[in-house]
PDB file of C-alpha atoms in Angstrom:
ATOM      1  CA  MET A  18       5.830   7.362  16.656  1.00 41.00           C
ATOM      2  CA  ALA A  19       7.132   9.201  19.656  1.00 44.00           C
ATOM      3  CA  SER A  20      10.744   8.326  18.917  1.00 45.00           C
ATOM      4  CA  GLY A  21      10.913  10.203  15.914  1.00 51.00           C
ATOM      5  CA  SER A  22      12.819   7.032  13.910  1.00 54.00           C
ATOM      6  CA  ASN A  23      11.634   4.815  11.659  1.00 60.00           C
ATOM      7  CA  ILE A  24      12.365   1.678  12.878  1.00 74.00           C
ATOM      8  CA  GLU A  25       9.556   0.760  15.121  1.00 86.00           C
ATOM      9  CA  ARG A  26       7.565  -1.669  13.825  1.00 93.00           C
ATOM     10  CA  SER A  27       3.718  -0.708  13.537  1.00 94.00           C
ATOM     11  CA  PRO A  28       0.778  -2.654  14.781  1.00 94.00           C
ATOM     12  CA  HIS A  29      -0.367  -1.510  10.829  1.00 95.00           C
ATOM     13  CA  TYR A  30       2.835  -3.469   9.503  1.00 96.00           C
ATOM     14  CA  GLY A  31       1.703  -5.598   6.553  1.00 96.00           C
ATOM     15  CA  ALA A  32      -1.845  -4.270   6.407  1.00 97.00           C
ATOM     16  CA  LEU A  33      -0.727  -2.823   2.382  1.00 97.00           C
ATOM     17  CA  GLN A  34       0.219  -6.686   1.859  1.00 97.00           C
ATOM     18  CA  ASP A  35      -3.299  -7.561   3.252  1.00 97.00           C
ATOM     19  CA  LEU A  36      -4.383  -4.592   0.855  1.00 97.00           C
ATOM     20  CA  VAL A  37      -2.515  -6.202  -2.064  1.00 98.00           C
ATOM     21  CA  ASP A  38      -3.285  -9.770  -1.375  1.00 97.00           C
ATOM     22  CA  GLY A  39      -7.431  -9.099  -1.137  1.00 97.00           C
ATOM     23  CA  LEU A  40      -7.411  -6.467  -4.317  1.00 97.00           C
ATOM     24  CA  PHE A  41      -5.714  -9.840  -6.126  1.00 97.00           C
ATOM     25  CA  ALA A  42      -7.484 -12.520  -4.458  1.00 96.00           C
ATOM     26  CA  GLY A  43      -8.078 -15.110  -7.281  1.00 95.00           C
ATOM     27  CA  ALA A  44      -6.433 -12.551 -10.181  1.00 94.00           C
ATOM     28  CA  SER A  45      -3.765 -14.230 -12.653  1.00 92.00           C
ATOM     29  CA  ALA A  46      -0.534 -11.996 -13.280  1.00 85.00           C
ATOM     30  CA  ASP A  47      -2.326 -10.322 -16.512  1.00 91.00           C
ATOM     31  CA  ASP A  48      -5.545  -8.995 -14.111  1.00 96.00           C
ATOM     32  CA  ALA A  49      -5.269  -5.032 -13.552  1.00 98.00           C
ATOM     33  CA  VAL A  50      -7.551  -3.548 -10.858  1.00 98.00           C
ATOM     34  CA  ARG A  51      -7.885   0.309 -11.137  1.00 98.00           C
ATOM     35  CA  ARG A  52      -7.010   3.030  -8.606  1.00 97.00           C
ATOM     36  CA  LEU A  53     -10.003   3.726  -7.060  1.00 97.00           C
ATOM     37  CA  ASP A  54     -10.589  -0.119  -6.554  1.00 97.00           C
ATOM     38  CA  ALA A  55      -7.342   0.146  -4.518  1.00 98.00           C
ATOM     39  CA  VAL A  56      -8.507   3.645  -2.583  1.00 98.00           C
ATOM     40  CA  ILE A  57     -11.828   2.335  -2.060  1.00 98.00           C
ATOM     41  CA  ALA A  58      -9.978  -0.954  -0.314  1.00 97.00           C
ATOM     42  CA  ALA A  59      -7.949   1.260   1.615  1.00 97.00           C
ATOM     43  CA  GLU A  60     -10.636   3.005   3.053  1.00 97.00           C
ATOM     44  CA  ALA A  61     -12.673  -0.097   3.718  1.00 97.00           C
ATOM     45  CA  ALA A  62      -9.795  -1.476   5.915  1.00 96.00           C
ATOM     46  CA  ASP A  63      -9.697   1.664   7.796  1.00 95.00           C
ATOM     47  CA  LEU A  64      -5.928   1.890   6.633  1.00 96.00           C
ATOM     48  CA  PRO A  65      -4.341   4.769   8.791  1.00 94.00           C
ATOM     49  CA  ASP A  66      -3.604   8.158   7.669  1.00 95.00           C
ATOM     50  CA  ASP A  67       0.184   6.966   6.806  1.00 94.00           C
ATOM     51  CA  LEU A  68      -0.889   4.282   4.289  1.00 96.00           C
ATOM     52  CA  MET A  69      -4.380   6.285   3.246  1.00 97.00           C
ATOM     53  CA  GLU A  70      -1.512   8.828   2.012  1.00 95.00           C
ATOM     54  CA  VAL A  71       0.586   5.877   0.254  1.00 96.00           C
ATOM     55  CA  VAL A  72      -2.562   4.678  -1.654  1.00 97.00           C
ATOM     56  CA  ARG A  73      -3.921   8.009  -2.560  1.00 96.00           C
ATOM     57  CA  LEU A  74      -0.745   8.723  -4.073  1.00 94.00           C
ATOM     58  CA  LEU A  75      -1.013   5.980  -6.311  1.00 97.00           C
ATOM     59  CA  PRO A  76      -1.126   8.031  -9.903  1.00 95.00           C
ATOM     60  CA  PRO A  77      -4.823   7.071 -11.938  1.00 96.00           C
ATOM     61  CA  GLY A  78      -5.258   4.100 -14.221  1.00 97.00           C
ATOM     62  CA  SER A  79      -5.075   0.443 -13.688  1.00 97.00           C
ATOM     63  CA  TYR A  80      -1.918  -2.087 -12.394  1.00 98.00           C
ATOM     64  CA  THR A  81      -1.238  -4.972 -12.513  1.00 97.00           C
ATOM     65  CA  ARG A  82      -0.214  -6.976  -9.404  1.00 97.00           C
ATOM     66  CA  GLN A  83       3.345  -5.953 -10.120  1.00 96.00           C
ATOM     67  CA  ARG A  84       3.025  -2.245 -11.055  1.00 97.00           C
ATOM     68  CA  LEU A  85       1.039  -2.048  -8.168  1.00 98.00           C
ATOM     69  CA  CYS A  86       3.605  -3.425  -5.557  1.00 97.00           C
ATOM     70  CA  ASP A  87       5.877  -1.119  -7.570  1.00 97.00           C
ATOM     71  CA  GLN A  88       4.222   1.697  -7.069  1.00 97.00           C
ATOM     72  CA  ILE A  89       3.443   1.458  -3.077  1.00 97.00           C
ATOM     73  CA  ASN A  90       6.721   0.379  -2.367  1.00 97.00           C
ATOM     74  CA  SER A  91       8.507   3.302  -4.264  1.00 96.00           C
ATOM     75  CA  SER A  92       6.203   5.658  -1.840  1.00 95.00           C
ATOM     76  CA  ILE A  93       7.026   3.163   1.263  1.00 95.00           C
ATOM     77  CA  GLY A  94      10.902   3.908   0.311  1.00 94.00           C
ATOM     78  CA  GLY A  95      10.206   7.104  -0.126  1.00 93.00           C
ATOM     79  CA  HIS A  96       9.238   8.087   3.623  1.00 90.00           C
ATOM     80  CA  ALA A  97      11.512   5.643   4.415  1.00 92.00           C
ATOM     81  CA  TRP A  98       8.703   3.078   5.701  1.00 91.00           C
ATOM     82  CA  GLY A  99       9.944  -0.100   4.885  1.00 92.00           C
ATOM     83  CA  GLN A 100      10.295  -1.148   8.860  1.00 92.00           C
ATOM     84  CA  VAL A 101       7.717   0.420  10.082  1.00 93.00           C
ATOM     85  CA  TYR A 102       4.698  -0.961   7.702  1.00 94.00           C
ATOM     86  CA  GLY A 103       6.806  -3.475   5.421  1.00 94.00           C
ATOM     87  CA  THR A 104       6.744  -3.898   1.742  1.00 94.00           C
ATOM     88  CA  VAL A 105       4.193  -5.522  -0.936  1.00 96.00           C
ATOM     89  CA  GLU A 106       4.750  -8.190  -3.612  1.00 95.00           C
TER      90      GLU A 106
END
């Protein structure tokens, strides 16, 4: 981003939502995915470096959809990227 502001929407806006939706397609609320599954899916989706960083910052372990979204949104909020990349649910 040339302007240095974090308000312009990225062409990758919503990419993390697509990632979460793909990881939990057909899953119940109690189903969980491993951090490694999220990293592999992010690499397969060829996410930009900023979004790969968000996924790689996930602590090791298993995640329900809600826990994964909370972790990702926390990282996005910490970088002030909510308006750039969007949050997940």
